[in-house]
PDB file of C-alpha atoms and ligand atoms in Angstrom:
ATOM      1  CA  MET P   1       0.252  -0.161   0.116  1.00  0.00           C
ATOM      2  CA  THR P   2       1.057   3.922  -0.990  1.00  0.00           C
ATOM      3  CA  ILE P   3       2.090   6.163   2.002  1.00  0.00           C
ATOM      4  CA  LEU P   4      -0.714   7.700   0.437  1.00  0.00           C
ATOM      5  CA  LEU P   5      -3.319   4.774   0.675  1.00  0.00           C
ATOM      6  CA  GLU P   6      -1.928   4.260   4.236  1.00  0.00           C
ATOM      7  CA  THR P   7      -2.512   7.812   5.472  1.00  0.00           C
ATOM      8  CA  ALA P   8      -6.003   8.045   4.092  1.00  0.00           C
ATOM      9  CA  GLU P   9      -7.198   4.846   5.533  1.00  0.00           C
ATOM     10  CA  LYS P  10      -5.994   5.399   9.236  1.00  0.00           C
ATOM     11  CA  ILE P  11      -6.484   9.282   9.267  1.00  0.00           C
ATOM     12  CA  ARG P  12     -10.035   7.652   8.729  1.00  0.00           C
ATOM     13  CA  ASN P  13     -10.520   5.001  11.289  1.00  0.00           C
ATOM     14  CA  MET P  14      -8.897   6.928  13.469  1.00  0.00           C
ATOM     15  CA  GLU P  15      -5.020   6.040  13.808  1.00  0.00           C
ATOM     16  CA  ILE P  16      -3.531   9.156  13.642  1.00  0.00           C
ATOM     17  CA  ARG P  17      -5.984  11.781  14.544  1.00  0.00           C
ATOM     18  CA  GLY P  18      -5.494  14.817  16.549  1.00  0.00           C
ATOM     19  CA  ALA P  19      -6.100  18.301  14.373  1.00  0.00           C
ATOM     20  CA  GLY P  20      -2.380  19.381  14.133  1.00  0.00           C
ATOM     21  CA  ARG P  21      -0.874  15.335  13.234  1.00  0.00           C
ATOM     22  CA  ILE P  22      -4.740  14.981  10.849  1.00  0.00           C
ATOM     23  CA  ALA P  23      -3.357  18.281   8.661  1.00  0.00           C
ATOM     24  CA  ARG P  24       1.716  16.704   8.905  1.00  0.00           C
ATOM     25  CA  ALA P  25       0.220  12.970   8.128  1.00  0.00           C
ATOM     26  CA  ALA P  26      -1.643  15.360   4.804  1.00  0.00           C
ATOM     27  CA  ALA P  27       1.037  17.109   4.089  1.00  0.00           C
ATOM     28  CA  LEU P  28       4.016  14.588   4.261  1.00  0.00           C
ATOM     29  CA  ALA P  29       1.382  12.224   2.648  1.00  0.00           C
ATOM     30  CA  LEU P  30       1.249  14.419  -0.365  1.00  0.00           C
ATOM     31  CA  LYS P  31       5.318  15.172  -0.171  1.00  0.00           C
ATOM     32  CA  ASP P  32       5.634  11.293  -0.600  1.00  0.00           C
ATOM     33  CA  GLU P  33       3.075  11.167  -3.664  1.00  0.00           C
ATOM     34  CA  ALA P  34       4.738  13.853  -5.206  1.00  0.00           C
ATOM     35  CA  LYS P  35       8.425  12.321  -4.887  1.00  0.00           C
ATOM     36  CA  SER P  36       6.844   8.825  -5.995  1.00  0.00           C
ATOM     37  CA  ILE P  37       5.139   9.843  -9.359  1.00  0.00           C
ATOM     38  CA  GLU P  38       6.705   8.937 -12.756  1.00  0.00           C
ATOM     39  CA  THR P  39       5.849  10.822 -15.304  1.00  0.00           C
ATOM     40  CA  ASP P  40       7.635  13.708 -17.858  1.00  0.00           C
ATOM     41  CA  SER P  41       3.855  15.301 -17.940  1.00  0.00           C
ATOM     42  CA  LEU P  42       3.194  18.022 -15.947  1.00  0.00           C
ATOM     43  CA  ASP P  43      -0.859  17.811 -17.060  1.00  0.00           C
ATOM     44  CA  ASP P  44      -0.262  13.911 -15.747  1.00  0.00           C
ATOM     45  CA  PHE P  45       1.943  15.311 -12.894  1.00  0.00           C
ATOM     46  CA  ASN P  46      -1.217  18.490 -11.786  1.00  0.00           C
ATOM     47  CA  GLY P  47      -3.807  15.532 -12.347  1.00  0.00           C
ATOM     48  CA  LYS P  48      -2.165  12.313  -9.810  1.00  0.00           C
ATOM     49  CA  MET P  49      -1.827  15.374  -7.117  1.00  0.00           C
ATOM     50  CA  LYS P  50      -5.595  15.915  -7.304  1.00  0.00           C
ATOM     51  CA  ALA P  51      -6.147  13.019  -7.506  1.00  0.00           C
ATOM     52  CA  ALA P  52      -3.813  12.433  -4.211  1.00  0.00           C
ATOM     53  CA  TYR P  53      -5.524  15.728  -2.312  1.00  0.00           C
ATOM     54  CA  LYS P  54      -9.429  15.315  -3.035  1.00  0.00           C
ATOM     55  CA  MET P  55      -8.863  11.549  -1.269  1.00  0.00           C
ATOM     56  CA  LEU P  56      -6.894  12.831   1.656  1.00  0.00           C
ATOM     57  CA  TYR P  57      -9.170  15.469   2.046  1.00  0.00           C
ATOM     58  CA  LEU P  58     -12.348  13.538   1.769  1.00  0.00           C
ATOM     59  CA  THR P  59     -11.273  11.469   5.002  1.00  0.00           C
ATOM     60  CA  ARG P  60     -12.450  13.493   7.594  1.00  0.00           C
ATOM     61  CA  PRO P  61     -15.384  15.889   7.084  1.00  0.00           C
ATOM     62  CA  THR P  62     -14.389  18.191  10.444  1.00  0.00           C
ATOM     63  CA  ALA P  63     -10.697  19.542  11.469  1.00  0.00           C
ATOM     64  CA  VAL P  64     -10.512  22.927   9.070  1.00  0.00           C
ATOM     65  CA  SER P  65      -6.363  21.649   9.729  1.00  0.00           C
ATOM     66  CA  LEU P  66      -6.861  19.006   7.346  1.00  0.00           C
ATOM     67  CA  PRO P  67      -7.868  21.075   4.056  1.00  0.00           C
ATOM     68  CA  ASN P  68      -5.417  23.872   4.910  1.00  0.00           C
ATOM     69  CA  ALA P  69      -2.561  21.893   5.195  1.00  0.00           C
ATOM     70  CA  LEU P  70      -3.527  20.623   1.958  1.00  0.00           C
ATOM     71  CA  ARG P  71      -3.987  24.171   0.075  1.00  0.00           C
ATOM     72  CA  ILE P  72      -0.833  25.311   1.178  1.00  0.00           C
ATOM     73  CA  VAL P  73       1.307  22.433   0.514  1.00  0.00           C
ATOM     74  CA  MET P  74      -0.317  22.763  -3.461  1.00  0.00           C
ATOM     75  CA  ARG P  75       0.598  26.219  -4.049  1.00  0.00           C
ATOM     76  CA  TYR P  76       3.186  25.570  -6.565  1.00  0.00           C
ATOM     77  CA  LYS P  77       2.918  27.254 -10.081  1.00  0.00           C
ATOM     78  CA  ALA P  78       5.314  25.629 -11.944  1.00  0.00           C
ATOM     79  CA  ALA P  79       6.828  24.487 -15.732  1.00  0.00           C
ATOM     80  CA  THR P  80       7.934  21.516 -15.334  1.00  0.00           C
ATOM     81  CA  VAL P  81       7.302  18.300 -13.352  1.00  0.00           C
ATOM     82  CA  GLU P  82      11.052  19.089 -11.345  1.00  0.00           C
ATOM     83  CA  GLU P  83       9.993  22.133 -10.379  1.00  0.00           C
ATOM     84  CA  ALA P  84       6.710  21.412  -9.457  1.00  0.00           C
ATOM     85  CA  ARG P  85       7.867  18.170  -7.230  1.00  0.00           C
ATOM     86  CA  SER P  86      10.038  20.302  -5.850  1.00  0.00           C
ATOM     87  CA  GLN P  87       7.621  23.390  -4.998  1.00  0.00           C
ATOM     88  CA  ILE P  88       5.313  20.264  -3.042  1.00  0.00           C
ATOM     89  CA  ILE P  89       8.401  18.670  -1.104  1.00  0.00           C
ATOM     90  CA  ALA P  90       9.475  22.284   0.270  1.00  0.00           C
ATOM     91  CA  ASN P  91       5.935  23.092   0.824  1.00  0.00           C
ATOM     92  CA  ALA P  92       5.192  19.668   2.890  1.00  0.00           C
ATOM     93  CA  ASP P  93       8.638  20.695   4.954  1.00  0.00           C
ATOM     94  CA  ALA P  94       7.844  24.410   5.521  1.00  0.00           C
ATOM     95  CA  PHE P  95       4.539  23.168   6.271  1.00  0.00           C
ATOM     96  CA  VAL P  96       5.378  20.633   9.124  1.00  0.00           C
ATOM     97  CA  THR P  97       7.955  22.743  10.262  1.00  0.00           C
ATOM     98  CA  GLY P  98       6.128  25.646  11.098  1.00  0.00           C
ATOM     99  CA  SER P  99       3.563  23.426  12.591  1.00  0.00           C
ATOM    100  CA  GLU P 100       5.745  22.326  15.162  1.00  0.00           C
ATOM    101  CA  ASN P 101       7.171  24.929  16.434  1.00  0.00           C
ATOM    102  CA  ALA P 102       3.251  26.892  15.998  1.00  0.00           C
ATOM    103  CA  VAL P 103       2.807  24.365  19.289  1.00  0.00           C
ATOM    104  CA  LYS P 104       5.819  25.122  21.399  1.00  0.00           C
ATOM    105  CA  ARG P 105       5.278  28.895  20.716  1.00  0.00           C
ATOM    106  CA  ILE P 106       1.375  28.604  21.676  1.00  0.00           C
ATOM    107  CA  GLY P 107       2.731  25.727  24.538  1.00  0.00           C
ATOM    108  CA  GLU P 108       5.186  29.172  25.810  1.00  0.00           C
ATOM    109  CA  ILE P 109       2.857  32.072  25.905  1.00  0.00           C
ATOM    110  CA  GLY P 110      -0.569  29.770  27.084  1.00  0.00           C
ATOM    111  CA  ALA P 111       1.823  28.981  29.655  1.00  0.00           C
ATOM    112  CA  ARG P 112       1.965  32.316  30.788  1.00  0.00           C
ATOM    113  CA  ARG P 113      -1.844  31.837  31.870  1.00  0.00           C
ATOM    114  CA  ILE P 114      -1.305  29.139  34.405  1.00  0.00           C
ATOM    115  CA  LYS P 115      -0.796  30.063  38.060  1.00  0.00           C
ATOM    116  CA  ASP P 116       1.330  27.910  40.708  1.00  0.00           C
ATOM    117  CA  GLY P 117      -1.337  26.198  42.044  1.00  0.00           C
ATOM    118  CA  TYR P 118      -3.547  26.124  39.083  1.00  0.00           C
ATOM    119  CA  THR P 119      -5.692  22.696  38.337  1.00  0.00           C
ATOM    120  CA  ILE P 120      -6.017  22.616  34.870  1.00  0.00           C
ATOM    121  CA  MET P 121      -9.785  21.036  33.037  1.00  0.00           C
ATOM    122  CA  THR P 122      -9.366  19.350  29.563  1.00  0.00           C
ATOM    123  CA  HIS P 123     -11.450  17.475  27.280  1.00  0.00           C
ATOM    124  CA  CYS P 124     -10.234  14.674  24.392  1.00  0.00           C
ATOM    125  CA  ASN P 125      -6.127  14.885  23.793  1.00  0.00           C
ATOM    126  CA  SER P 126      -5.077  17.683  22.123  1.00  0.00           C
ATOM    127  CA  SER P 127      -1.529  18.419  21.597  1.00  0.00           C
ATOM    128  CA  ALA P 128      -1.553  22.145  21.928  1.00  0.00           C
ATOM    129  CA  ALA P 129      -3.467  21.838  24.790  1.00  0.00           C
ATOM    130  CA  ALA P 130      -1.543  20.331  26.688  1.00  0.00           C
ATOM    131  CA  GLN P 131       1.509  21.434  25.059  1.00  0.00           C
ATOM    132  CA  ILE P 132       0.483  24.664  27.482  1.00  0.00           C
ATOM    133  CA  ILE P 133       0.597  22.365  30.559  1.00  0.00           C
ATOM    134  CA  GLN P 134       3.483  20.380  30.652  1.00  0.00           C
ATOM    135  CA  THR P 135       4.746  23.780  28.890  1.00  0.00           C
ATOM    136  CA  ALA P 136       3.423  25.451  32.878  1.00  0.00           C
ATOM    137  CA  PHE P 137       4.527  22.286  34.345  1.00  0.00           C
ATOM    138  CA  LYS P 138       7.899  22.658  33.537  1.00  0.00           C
ATOM    139  CA  THR P 139       8.250  26.083  34.874  1.00  0.00           C
ATOM    140  CA  LYS P 140       8.302  24.457  38.140  1.00  0.00           C
ATOM    141  CA  LYS P 141       4.295  25.776  38.955  1.00  0.00           C
ATOM    142  CA  ASP P 142       2.450  23.147  40.862  1.00  0.00           C
ATOM    143  CA  ILE P 143       0.039  22.193  39.102  1.00  0.00           C
ATOM    144  CA  SER P 144      -2.378  19.711  38.112  1.00  0.00           C
ATOM    145  CA  VAL P 145      -5.807  18.433  36.275  1.00  0.00           C
ATOM    146  CA  ILE P 146      -8.609  17.222  35.803  1.00  0.00           C
ATOM    147  CA  ALA P 147      -9.125  14.401  32.501  1.00  0.00           C
ATOM    148  CA  THR P 148     -12.283  13.430  30.925  1.00  0.00           C
ATOM    149  CA  GLU P 149     -12.340   9.840  29.683  1.00  0.00           C
ATOM    150  CA  THR P 150     -13.558  11.220  26.122  1.00  0.00           C
ATOM    151  CA  ARG P 151     -15.888   8.969  25.114  1.00  0.00           C
ATOM    152  CA  PRO P 152     -16.377   6.735  23.278  1.00  0.00           C
ATOM    153  CA  ARG P 153     -13.328   7.477  21.359  1.00  0.00           C
ATOM    154  CA  MET P 154     -11.574   7.920  25.383  1.00  0.00           C
ATOM    155  CA  GLN P 155      -8.807  10.138  24.052  1.00  0.00           C
ATOM    156  CA  GLY P 156      -8.923  11.034  27.508  1.00  0.00           C
ATOM    157  CA  TYR P 157      -6.828   8.202  28.445  1.00  0.00           C
ATOM    158  CA  VAL P 158      -3.755   9.975  26.493  1.00  0.00           C
ATOM    159  CA  THR P 159      -3.915  12.757  27.518  1.00  0.00           C
ATOM    160  CA  VAL P 160      -3.772  10.719  31.137  1.00  0.00           C
ATOM    161  CA  ASP P 161      -0.879   8.942  29.851  1.00  0.00           C
ATOM    162  CA  ILE P 162       0.720  11.985  28.201  1.00  0.00           C
ATOM    163  CA  MET P 163       0.589  14.324  31.812  1.00  0.00           C
ATOM    164  CA  GLN P 164       1.852  10.687  34.076  1.00  0.00           C
ATOM    165  CA  LYS P 165       4.549  10.630  31.906  1.00  0.00           C
ATOM    166  CA  ALA P 166       5.355  13.738  32.854  1.00  0.00           C
ATOM    167  CA  GLY P 167       5.041  13.012  36.246  1.00  0.00           C
ATOM    168  CA  ILE P 168       1.528  16.067  36.489  1.00  0.00           C
ATOM    169  CA  PRO P 169      -0.613  15.096  39.250  1.00  0.00           C
ATOM    170  CA  THR P 170      -4.017  13.825  37.507  1.00  0.00           C
ATOM    171  CA  THR P 171      -7.339  12.929  38.158  1.00  0.00           C
ATOM    172  CA  LEU P 172      -9.425  11.025  35.310  1.00  0.00           C
ATOM    173  CA  ILE P 173     -13.180  12.102  35.367  1.00  0.00           C
ATOM    174  CA  LEU P 174     -16.211  11.314  33.347  1.00  0.00           C
ATOM    175  CA  ASP P 175     -17.784  13.440  30.914  1.00  0.00           C
ATOM    176  CA  SER P 176     -21.340  13.088  33.110  1.00  0.00           C
ATOM    177  CA  ALA P 177     -19.163  14.652  36.054  1.00  0.00           C
ATOM    178  CA  VAL P 178     -17.757  18.002  34.684  1.00  0.00           C
ATOM    179  CA  ARG P 179     -19.884  20.743  35.724  1.00  0.00           C
ATOM    180  CA  TYR P 180     -19.355  18.064  39.796  1.00  0.00           C
ATOM    181  CA  ASN P 181     -15.658  18.838  39.461  1.00  0.00           C
ATOM    182  CA  MET P 182     -15.884  22.935  37.742  1.00  0.00           C
ATOM    183  CA  LYS P 183     -15.333  23.868  40.999  1.00  0.00           C
ATOM    184  CA  LYS P 184     -11.823  22.457  41.478  1.00  0.00           C
ATOM    185  CA  ALA P 185     -10.758  24.041  38.390  1.00  0.00           C
ATOM    186  CA  ASP P 186      -8.729  27.635  38.049  1.00  0.00           C
ATOM    187  CA  ALA P 187      -8.580  27.362  34.453  1.00  0.00           C
ATOM    188  CA  VAL P 188     -10.006  25.141  31.437  1.00  0.00           C
ATOM    189  CA  VAL P 189      -7.742  24.319  28.337  1.00  0.00           C
ATOM    190  CA  VAL P 190      -8.369  22.412  25.552  1.00  0.00           C
ATOM    191  CA  GLY P 191      -7.347  22.280  21.749  1.00  0.00           C
ATOM    192  CA  ALA P 192      -9.417  23.114  17.912  1.00  0.00           C
ATOM    193  CA  ASP P 193     -10.441  21.255  15.183  1.00  0.00           C
ATOM    194  CA  ALA P 194     -11.943  24.898  13.635  1.00  0.00           C
ATOM    195  CA  ILE P 195     -12.718  28.375  14.182  1.00  0.00           C
ATOM    196  CA  THR P 196     -14.969  29.617  12.537  1.00  0.00           C
ATOM    197  CA  VAL P 197     -14.689  33.261  11.216  1.00  0.00           C
ATOM    198  CA  ASN P 198     -17.039  34.971  14.319  1.00  0.00           C
ATOM    199  CA  GLY P 199     -14.844  32.620  16.705  1.00  0.00           C
ATOM    200  CA  ASN P 200     -17.088  29.697  17.620  1.00  0.00           C
ATOM    201  CA  LEU P 201     -15.054  27.297  18.417  1.00  0.00           C
ATOM    202  CA  ILE P 202     -15.516  23.499  17.077  1.00  0.00           C
ATOM    203  CA  ASN P 203     -13.976  20.832  19.190  1.00  0.00           C
ATOM    204  CA  LYS P 204     -14.322  16.944  19.995  1.00  0.00           C
ATOM    205  CA  VAL P 205     -18.036  16.792  21.847  1.00  0.00           C
ATOM    206  CA  GLY P 206     -18.377  17.565  25.746  1.00  0.00           C
ATOM    207  CA  THR P 207     -15.570  20.584  24.938  1.00  0.00           C
ATOM    208  CA  SER P 208     -19.226  22.947  25.183  1.00  0.00           C
ATOM    209  CA  GLN P 209     -20.680  21.176  28.431  1.00  0.00           C
ATOM    210  CA  LEU P 210     -17.443  21.803  29.384  1.00  0.00           C
ATOM    211  CA  ALA P 211     -17.214  25.859  28.395  1.00  0.00           C
ATOM    212  CA  LEU P 212     -20.845  26.568  29.433  1.00  0.00           C
ATOM    213  CA  ALA P 213     -20.460  24.738  33.068  1.00  0.00           C
ATOM    214  CA  ALA P 214     -16.578  26.885  32.936  1.00  0.00           C
ATOM    215  CA  HIS P 215     -18.565  30.248  32.584  1.00  0.00           C
ATOM    216  CA  GLU P 216     -21.229  29.642  35.666  1.00  0.00           C
ATOM    217  CA  ALA P 217     -18.431  29.124  37.677  1.00  0.00           C
ATOM    218  CA  ARG P 218     -16.227  31.878  36.290  1.00  0.00           C
ATOM    219  CA  VAL P 219     -13.777  29.440  35.244  1.00  0.00           C
ATOM    220  CA  PRO P 220     -11.307  30.892  32.595  1.00  0.00           C
ATOM    221  CA  PHE P 221     -11.942  29.533  28.906  1.00  0.00           C
ATOM    222  CA  ILE P 222      -8.901  28.753  27.270  1.00  0.00           C
ATOM    223  CA  VAL P 223      -8.371  27.214  24.215  1.00  0.00           C
ATOM    224  CA  ALA P 224      -5.295  26.266  22.113  1.00  0.00           C
ATOM    225  CA  ALA P 225      -4.838  26.500  18.639  1.00  0.00           C
ATOM    226  CA  GLU P 226      -2.444  27.214  15.639  1.00  0.00           C
ATOM    227  CA  THR P 227      -3.517  29.458  12.910  1.00  0.00           C
ATOM    228  CA  TYR P 228      -4.356  26.957  10.407  1.00  0.00           C
ATOM    229  CA  LYS P 229      -7.119  25.911  13.110  1.00  0.00           C
ATOM    230  CA  PHE P 230      -8.493  29.091  11.370  1.00  0.00           C
ATOM    231  CA  SER P 231     -11.194  28.302   9.218  1.00  0.00           C
ATOM    232  CA  PRO P 232     -11.559  30.065   5.634  1.00  0.00           C
ATOM    233  CA  ARG P 233     -14.603  28.542   4.320  1.00  0.00           C
ATOM    234  CA  THR P 234     -16.797  30.235   7.505  1.00  0.00           C
ATOM    235  CA  LEU P 235     -16.250  33.743   5.641  1.00  0.00           C
ATOM    236  CA  LEU P 236     -18.115  32.152   2.861  1.00  0.00           C
ATOM    237  CA  GLY P 237     -21.111  32.030   4.984  1.00  0.00           C
ATOM    238  CA  GLU P 238     -20.367  28.404   5.097  1.00  0.00           C
ATOM    239  CA  LEU P 239     -21.252  26.522   8.741  1.00  0.00           C
ATOM    240  CA  VAL P 240     -18.485  23.702   9.308  1.00  0.00           C
ATOM    241  CA  GLU P 241     -19.860  19.779   9.087  1.00  0.00           C
ATOM    242  CA  ILE P 242     -19.815  18.416  12.682  1.00  0.00           C
ATOM    243  CA  GLU P 243     -18.360  14.357  11.570  1.00  0.00           C
ATOM    244  CA  GLU P 244     -21.482  11.987  12.969  1.00  0.00           C
ATOM    245  CA  ARG P 245     -19.582   8.279  12.975  1.00  0.00           C
ATOM    246  CA  ASP P 246     -20.690   5.250  13.530  1.00  0.00           C
ATOM    247  CA  PRO P 247     -23.326   4.302  15.542  1.00  0.00           C
ATOM    248  CA  SER P 248     -20.515   1.418  16.938  1.00  0.00           C
ATOM    249  CA  GLU P 249     -18.702   3.858  18.517  1.00  0.00           C
ATOM    250  CA  VAL P 250     -21.386   4.398  20.721  1.00  0.00           C
ATOM    251  CA  LEU P 251     -22.892   1.062  21.304  1.00  0.00           C
ATOM    252  CA  SER P 252     -21.238  -2.525  19.957  1.00  0.00           C
ATOM    253  CA  PRO P 253     -23.984  -4.373  17.154  1.00  0.00           C
ATOM    254  CA  GLU P 254     -24.574  -6.935  18.862  1.00  0.00           C
ATOM    255  CA  MET P 255     -26.119  -4.413  21.699  1.00  0.00           C
ATOM    256  CA  GLN P 256     -27.524  -2.715  18.430  1.00  0.00           C
ATOM    257  CA  LYS P 257     -29.207  -5.821  17.722  1.00  0.00           C
ATOM    258  CA  LYS P 258     -31.060  -6.142  21.132  1.00  0.00           C
ATOM    259  CA  TRP P 259     -33.188  -2.792  20.190  1.00  0.00           C
ATOM    260  CA  PRO P 260     -33.533  -2.580  16.375  1.00  0.00           C
ATOM    261  CA  ASN P 261     -36.053   0.706  16.515  1.00  0.00           C
ATOM    262  CA  LEU P 262     -32.758   2.761  18.066  1.00  0.00           C
ATOM    263  CA  LYS P 263     -31.452   5.519  16.658  1.00  0.00           C
ATOM    264  CA  ILE P 264     -28.092   6.480  17.564  1.00  0.00           C
ATOM    265  CA  ALA P 265     -26.670   9.392  17.265  1.00  0.00           C
ATOM    266  CA  ASN P 266     -22.857   9.562  17.178  1.00  0.00           C
ATOM    267  CA  PRO P 267     -21.519  13.625  16.701  1.00  0.00           C
ATOM    268  CA  ALA P 268     -18.460  13.328  16.665  1.00  0.00           C
ATOM    269  CA  PHE P 269     -17.596  17.394  17.778  1.00  0.00           C
ATOM    270  CA  ASP P 270     -19.855  20.421  19.003  1.00  0.00           C
ATOM    271  CA  ILE P 271     -20.146  24.309  18.968  1.00  0.00           C
ATOM    272  CA  THR P 272     -19.391  26.397  21.672  1.00  0.00           C
ATOM    273  CA  PRO P 273     -19.600  29.897  20.798  1.00  0.00           C
ATOM    274  CA  HIS P 274     -17.183  32.321  20.636  1.00  0.00           C
ATOM    275  CA  SER P 275     -18.828  34.500  24.249  1.00  0.00           C
ATOM    276  CA  TYR P 276     -17.714  31.866  26.267  1.00  0.00           C
ATOM    277  CA  ILE P 277     -14.397  31.871  25.241  1.00  0.00           C
ATOM    278  CA  ASP P 278     -11.728  34.233  27.285  1.00  0.00           C
ATOM    279  CA  LEU P 279      -8.841  33.409  25.242  1.00  0.00           C
ATOM    280  CA  ILE P 280      -6.992  31.756  22.286  1.00  0.00           C
ATOM    281  CA  CYS P 281      -4.257  31.011  22.132  1.00  0.00           C
ATOM    282  CA  THR P 282      -2.545  31.228  18.893  1.00  0.00           C
ATOM    283  CA  GLU P 283       1.637  30.778  17.488  1.00  0.00           C
ATOM    284  CA  ILE P 284       1.676  34.493  16.866  1.00  0.00           C
ATOM    285  CA  GLY P 285      -0.308  35.353  19.830  1.00  0.00           C
ATOM    286  CA  ALA P 286      -2.872  35.366  22.521  1.00  0.00           C
ATOM    287  CA  ILE P 287      -6.134  36.620  20.736  1.00  0.00           C
ATOM    288  CA  PRO P 288      -9.930  37.401  21.958  1.00  0.00           C
ATOM    289  CA  PRO P 289     -12.150  34.834  19.578  1.00  0.00           C
ATOM    290  CA  GLU P 290     -13.345  38.054  18.251  1.00  0.00           C
ATOM    291  CA  MET P 291      -9.842  38.540  16.764  1.00  0.00           C
ATOM    292  CA  ALA P 292     -10.988  35.809  13.907  1.00  0.00           C
ATOM    293  CA  TYR P 293     -12.108  37.813  11.016  1.00  0.00           C
ATOM    294  CA  TRP P 294      -8.243  38.913  10.836  1.00  0.00           C
ATOM    295  CA  VAL P 295      -6.922  35.487  11.546  1.00  0.00           C
ATOM    296  CA  ILE P 296      -8.599  34.638   8.446  1.00  0.00           C
ATOM    297  CA  THR P 297      -7.867  37.579   5.807  1.00  0.00           C
ATOM    298  CA  GLU P 298      -4.515  38.479   7.382  1.00  0.00           C
ATOM    299  CA  LYS P 299      -1.821  36.268   8.599  1.00  0.00           C
ATOM    300  CA  LEU P 300      -4.028  33.393   6.751  1.00  0.00           C
ATOM    301  CA  GLY P 301      -3.922  35.665   3.666  1.00  0.00           C
ATOM    302  CA  TRP P 302      -6.463  33.239   1.818  1.00  0.00           C
ATOM    303  CA  GLU P 303      -8.777  35.198  -0.649  1.00  0.00           C
ATOM    304  CA  ILE P 304     -12.569  34.603  -0.452  1.00  0.00           C
ATOM    305  CA  GLU P 305     -12.234  33.272  -4.063  1.00  0.00           C
ATOM    306  CA  GLU P 306      -9.504  30.445  -2.543  1.00  0.00           C
ATOM    307  CA  ALA P 307     -11.542  29.138  -0.138  1.00  0.00           C
ATOM    308  CA  GLY P 308     -14.487  29.475  -1.813  1.00  0.00           C
ATOM    309  CA  GLU P 309     -13.124  26.961  -4.775  1.00  0.00           C
ATOM    310  CA  ASN P 310     -15.535  23.988  -3.203  1.00  0.00           C
ATOM    311  CA  GLY P 311     -12.549  22.490  -1.206  1.00  0.00           C
ATOM    312  CA  ILE P 312     -10.971  20.909  -4.151  1.00  0.00           C
TER     313      ILE P 312
HETATM  314  P1  RI2 Z 401      -4.731  18.981  18.129  1.00  0.00           P
HETATM  315  C1  RI2 Z 401      -9.027  16.428  18.138  1.00  0.00           C
HETATM  316  O1  RI2 Z 401      -9.334  15.848  17.562  1.00  0.00           O
HETATM  317  C2  RI2 Z 401      -9.717  17.212  19.049  1.00  0.00           C
HETATM  318  O2  RI2 Z 401     -10.944  16.993  19.221  1.00  0.00           O
HETATM  319  C3  RI2 Z 401      -8.576  18.239  19.656  1.00  0.00           C
HETATM  320  O3  RI2 Z 401      -9.254  18.555  20.492  1.00  0.00           O
HETATM  321  C4  RI2 Z 401      -8.713  18.557  18.130  1.00  0.00           C
HETATM  322  O4  RI2 Z 401      -8.436  17.370  17.562  1.00  0.00           O
HETATM  323  C5  RI2 Z 401      -6.817  19.074  18.174  1.00  0.00           C
HETATM  324  O5  RI2 Z 401      -5.489  18.255  18.392  1.00  0.00           O
HETATM  325  P2  RI2 Z 401     -10.176  13.961  16.540  1.00  0.00           P
HETATM  326  O6  RI2 Z 401      -9.262  13.923  15.695  1.00  0.00           O
HETATM  327  O7  RI2 Z 401      -4.352  19.547  16.674  1.00  0.00           O
HETATM  328  O8  RI2 Z 401      -9.720  13.276  18.309  1.00  0.00           O
HETATM  329  O9  RI2 Z 401      -4.134  20.103  19.030  1.00  0.00           O
HETATM  330  O10 RI2 Z 401     -11.503  13.791  16.028  1.00  0.00           O
HETATM  331  O11 RI2 Z 401      -3.761  17.526  18.989  1.00  0.00           O
END
């Protein structure tokens, strides 16, 4: 199996997951495809690259880091196959390095918001959010973590594993115990799959409940998001598609047979309104959600026309 097919399959089945990791893996898959296409015809090369782009694009619908990464890698203008190939390789390498540096920078910026003695609640598993917590811990802050299980895929275990390996005191809680435990939290830090032009956050289902409970308890709600998590297509009025995953993630096929008339809803993400977000930590600084329009138009620099190219 080619790296392209393997990467697409692993993103689809969530072996590769987490919005940032998906973006980096997709960029590297395009790079590998560019390296392996054997042709002298630029049209042929372009056609094969577009097919690769499309295959990766269609793997998961919500995390905007995926189409953003694909577009960045595919921004090439070349007169020959070799020129195209080397531009794609350079674009992919620059994206991956930039993405890794962005996560580190977010860690440094976000850690300044974490005071000594803080307990931080987090949801699911976000590399960017975990980076803030780990960076704060490394600066000798006496911090602890409350991590939700994050049913049905239990990404909370990944967070617990990271925190335990780093020696950070951590409490694992049920998703349904968020409000009860919020009184013990001094801050909530979560990641992002997408941020819309009006500053709303799309993240793992359940995130909006953390935001509601944090708002009620006056606990700051902080989002860790690289700028490529902002969605240019929302500038055109489009909504971010919420991925609906297989019912078997919620209830086993055997149990489903027991209740043949039962419906199961399994949205993977939900929407947190910008009014519940105190701060978004990006690699270009800590910004209010109201600056989403600026990030999309000025930082990502994408013209409306480009953002509207039907993604492919
Ligand atoms: P980083 C994940 O989605 C979670 O929703 C997480 O908050 C978000 O991606 C961002 O993750 P999933 O792939 O990029 O587990 O910060 O469905 O690692």
